[in-house]
Amino acid sequence: MQQYESVIILTPLLSDDAAKEAIAKFKSILTEGGAEIVAEDNWGLRKLAYPIEKKSTGYYHLTEFKAPGELIKKLEVEYKRDERVMRFLTIALDKHALAFNEKKRSGAFNKKTETKTEEASN
């Protein structure tokens, strides 16, 4: 199974509960299709780089998962059918992206916070 990463931008008109329900729907599509969720990251409400559908903000959610290739087409069809999704992007991860994501999850890039903590303790 190939490892993928999918980012969706949901409309900002949703309540927090409605956004969580939409994310749960897509997560269930993945798990029912035989995918294994590796990591999830909810970025919350963020400003968009450019207006989409006359909206300047959106709820961002990232999901990293292992899945068979035919499941991606089904997932993206569901993204297109759901009116709550403004944009989405699903990519297959190569070995370099996998290594980067693993380092990011382990906290290897948090050196700024570590040095500030060490300076504060001195």
mmCIF file of C-alpha atoms in Angstrom:
data_model
loop_
_atom_site.group_PDB
_atom_site.id
_atom_site.type_symbol
_atom_site.label_atom_id
_atom_site.label_comp_id
_atom_site.label_asym_id
_atom_site.label_seq_id
_atom_site.Cartn_x
_atom_site.Cartn_y
_atom_site.Cartn_z
ATOM 1 C CA MET A 1 0.000 0.000 0.000
ATOM 2 C CA GLN A 2 1.186 3.496 -0.887
ATOM 3 C CA GLN A 3 1.254 6.277 1.702
ATOM 4 C CA TYR A 4 -0.711 9.452 0.921
ATOM 5 C CA GLU A 5 -1.344 12.867 2.416
ATOM 6 C CA SER A 6 -4.640 14.692 1.908
ATOM 7 C CA VAL A 7 -5.423 18.303 2.835
ATOM 8 C CA ILE A 8 -8.967 19.625 2.697
ATOM 9 C CA ILE A 9 -10.275 23.156 3.168
ATOM 10 C CA LEU A 10 -13.803 23.280 4.541
ATOM 11 C CA THR A 11 -16.083 26.294 4.310
ATOM 12 C CA PRO A 12 -15.751 28.694 7.278
ATOM 13 C CA LEU A 13 -19.550 28.859 7.654
ATOM 14 C CA LEU A 14 -19.522 25.509 9.482
ATOM 15 C CA SER A 15 -19.677 25.219 13.245
ATOM 16 C CA ASP A 16 -16.916 23.268 14.978
ATOM 17 C CA ASP A 17 -19.242 20.278 15.356
ATOM 18 C CA ALA A 18 -20.189 20.349 11.672
ATOM 19 C CA ALA A 19 -16.526 20.545 10.639
ATOM 20 C CA LYS A 20 -15.673 17.576 12.889
ATOM 21 C CA GLU A 21 -18.602 15.632 11.429
ATOM 22 C CA ALA A 22 -17.378 16.298 7.872
ATOM 23 C CA ILE A 23 -13.856 15.167 8.776
ATOM 24 C CA ALA A 24 -15.264 12.043 10.462
ATOM 25 C CA LYS A 25 -17.204 11.239 7.274
ATOM 26 C CA PHE A 26 -14.044 11.295 5.146
ATOM 27 C CA LYS A 27 -12.102 9.364 7.781
ATOM 28 C CA SER A 28 -14.778 6.637 7.762
ATOM 29 C CA ILE A 29 -14.580 6.423 3.950
ATOM 30 C CA LEU A 30 -10.850 5.774 4.315
ATOM 31 C CA THR A 31 -11.124 3.166 7.077
ATOM 32 C CA GLU A 32 -14.004 1.334 5.364
ATOM 33 C CA GLY A 33 -11.923 1.202 2.176
ATOM 34 C CA GLY A 34 -9.072 -0.525 4.003
ATOM 35 C CA ALA A 35 -6.856 2.489 4.684
ATOM 36 C CA GLU A 36 -4.719 2.872 7.782
ATOM 37 C CA ILE A 37 -4.664 6.394 9.257
ATOM 38 C CA VAL A 38 -1.036 7.275 10.093
ATOM 39 C CA ALA A 39 -1.494 10.829 11.373
ATOM 40 C CA GLU A 40 -4.026 13.643 11.477
ATOM 41 C CA ASP A 41 -3.505 17.350 12.002
ATOM 42 C CA ASN A 42 -6.332 19.833 12.361
ATOM 43 C CA TRP A 43 -4.956 23.270 11.484
ATOM 44 C CA GLY A 44 -8.223 25.017 12.307
ATOM 45 C CA LEU A 45 -9.547 28.227 10.792
ATOM 46 C CA ARG A 46 -6.912 29.971 8.654
ATOM 47 C CA LYS A 47 -6.761 32.856 6.229
ATOM 48 C CA LEU A 48 -6.701 31.804 2.582
ATOM 49 C CA ALA A 49 -4.022 33.040 0.177
ATOM 50 C CA TYR A 50 -6.792 34.176 -2.193
ATOM 51 C CA PRO A 51 -10.605 34.268 -1.927
ATOM 52 C CA ILE A 52 -12.458 31.058 -2.789
ATOM 53 C CA GLU A 53 -16.217 31.323 -3.351
ATOM 54 C CA LYS A 54 -16.023 34.881 -1.906
ATOM 55 C CA LYS A 55 -14.625 33.520 1.380
ATOM 56 C CA SER A 56 -11.278 34.589 2.814
ATOM 57 C CA THR A 57 -10.913 31.893 5.518
ATOM 58 C CA GLY A 58 -11.373 28.131 5.752
ATOM 59 C CA TYR A 59 -10.970 25.132 8.074
ATOM 60 C CA TYR A 60 -7.828 23.196 7.146
ATOM 61 C CA HIS A 61 -7.390 19.498 7.957
ATOM 62 C CA LEU A 62 -4.479 17.216 7.001
ATOM 63 C CA THR A 63 -4.694 13.417 7.006
ATOM 64 C CA GLU A 64 -1.768 11.075 6.349
ATOM 65 C CA PHE A 65 -2.742 7.498 5.531
ATOM 66 C CA LYS A 66 -1.737 4.238 3.849
ATOM 67 C CA ALA A 67 -4.243 3.024 1.280
ATOM 68 C CA PRO A 68 -4.632 1.092 -1.963
ATOM 69 C CA GLY A 69 -4.553 3.324 -5.046
ATOM 70 C CA GLU A 70 -8.156 2.720 -6.104
ATOM 71 C CA LEU A 71 -9.420 4.208 -2.811
ATOM 72 C CA ILE A 72 -8.010 7.646 -3.705
ATOM 73 C CA LYS A 73 -10.397 8.054 -6.645
ATOM 74 C CA LYS A 74 -13.378 7.179 -4.439
ATOM 75 C CA LEU A 75 -12.217 9.620 -1.739
ATOM 76 C CA GLU A 76 -11.765 12.474 -4.207
ATOM 77 C CA VAL A 77 -15.207 11.850 -5.725
ATOM 78 C CA GLU A 78 -16.663 12.221 -2.225
ATOM 79 C CA TYR A 79 -14.687 15.456 -1.742
ATOM 80 C CA LYS A 80 -16.165 16.820 -4.981
ATOM 81 C CA ARG A 81 -19.724 15.817 -4.039
ATOM 82 C CA ASP A 82 -19.605 17.415 -0.574
ATOM 83 C CA GLU A 83 -20.560 21.094 -0.687
ATOM 84 C CA ARG A 84 -18.678 21.761 2.575
ATOM 85 C CA VAL A 85 -15.318 21.144 0.856
ATOM 86 C CA MET A 86 -13.955 24.219 -0.919
ATOM 87 C CA ARG A 87 -10.594 22.720 -2.003
ATOM 88 C CA PHE A 88 -8.640 19.497 -1.540
ATOM 89 C CA LEU A 89 -5.275 18.070 -2.489
ATOM 90 C CA THR A 90 -4.162 14.443 -2.203
ATOM 91 C CA ILE A 91 -0.575 13.461 -2.958
ATOM 92 C CA ALA A 92 1.417 10.232 -2.868
ATOM 93 C CA LEU A 93 4.408 10.533 -0.545
ATOM 94 C CA ASP A 94 7.883 9.519 -1.690
ATOM 95 C CA LYS A 95 10.668 8.316 0.627
ATOM 96 C CA HIS A 96 11.895 11.871 1.284
ATOM 97 C CA ALA A 97 8.443 13.120 2.267
ATOM 98 C CA LEU A 98 7.965 10.087 4.519
ATOM 99 C CA ALA A 99 11.273 10.803 6.284
ATOM 100 C CA PHE A 100 10.370 14.490 6.685
ATOM 101 C CA ASN A 101 6.918 13.687 8.124
ATOM 102 C CA GLU A 102 8.429 11.193 10.553
ATOM 103 C CA LYS A 103 10.944 13.792 11.782
ATOM 104 C CA LYS A 104 8.192 16.391 12.079
ATOM 105 C CA ARG A 105 6.025 14.061 14.195
ATOM 106 C CA SER A 106 8.955 13.159 16.464
ATOM 107 C CA GLY A 107 9.635 16.849 17.189
ATOM 108 C CA ALA A 108 13.020 17.121 15.465
ATOM 109 C CA PHE A 109 12.138 20.581 14.127
ATOM 110 C CA ASN A 110 11.291 22.091 17.524
ATOM 111 C CA LYS A 111 14.864 23.241 18.188
ATOM 112 C CA LYS A 112 13.851 26.895 18.666
ATOM 113 C CA THR A 113 11.634 26.022 21.613
ATOM 114 C CA GLU A 114 14.325 23.761 23.083
ATOM 115 C CA THR A 115 16.996 26.487 22.981
ATOM 116 C CA LYS A 116 14.610 29.025 24.523
ATOM 117 C CA THR A 117 13.879 26.560 27.332
ATOM 118 C CA GLU A 118 17.597 25.999 27.933
ATOM 119 C CA GLU A 119 18.270 29.761 28.004
ATOM 120 C CA ALA A 120 15.431 30.316 30.443
ATOM 121 C CA SER A 121 16.792 27.666 32.802
ATOM 122 C CA ASN A 122 20.290 29.252 32.880
#
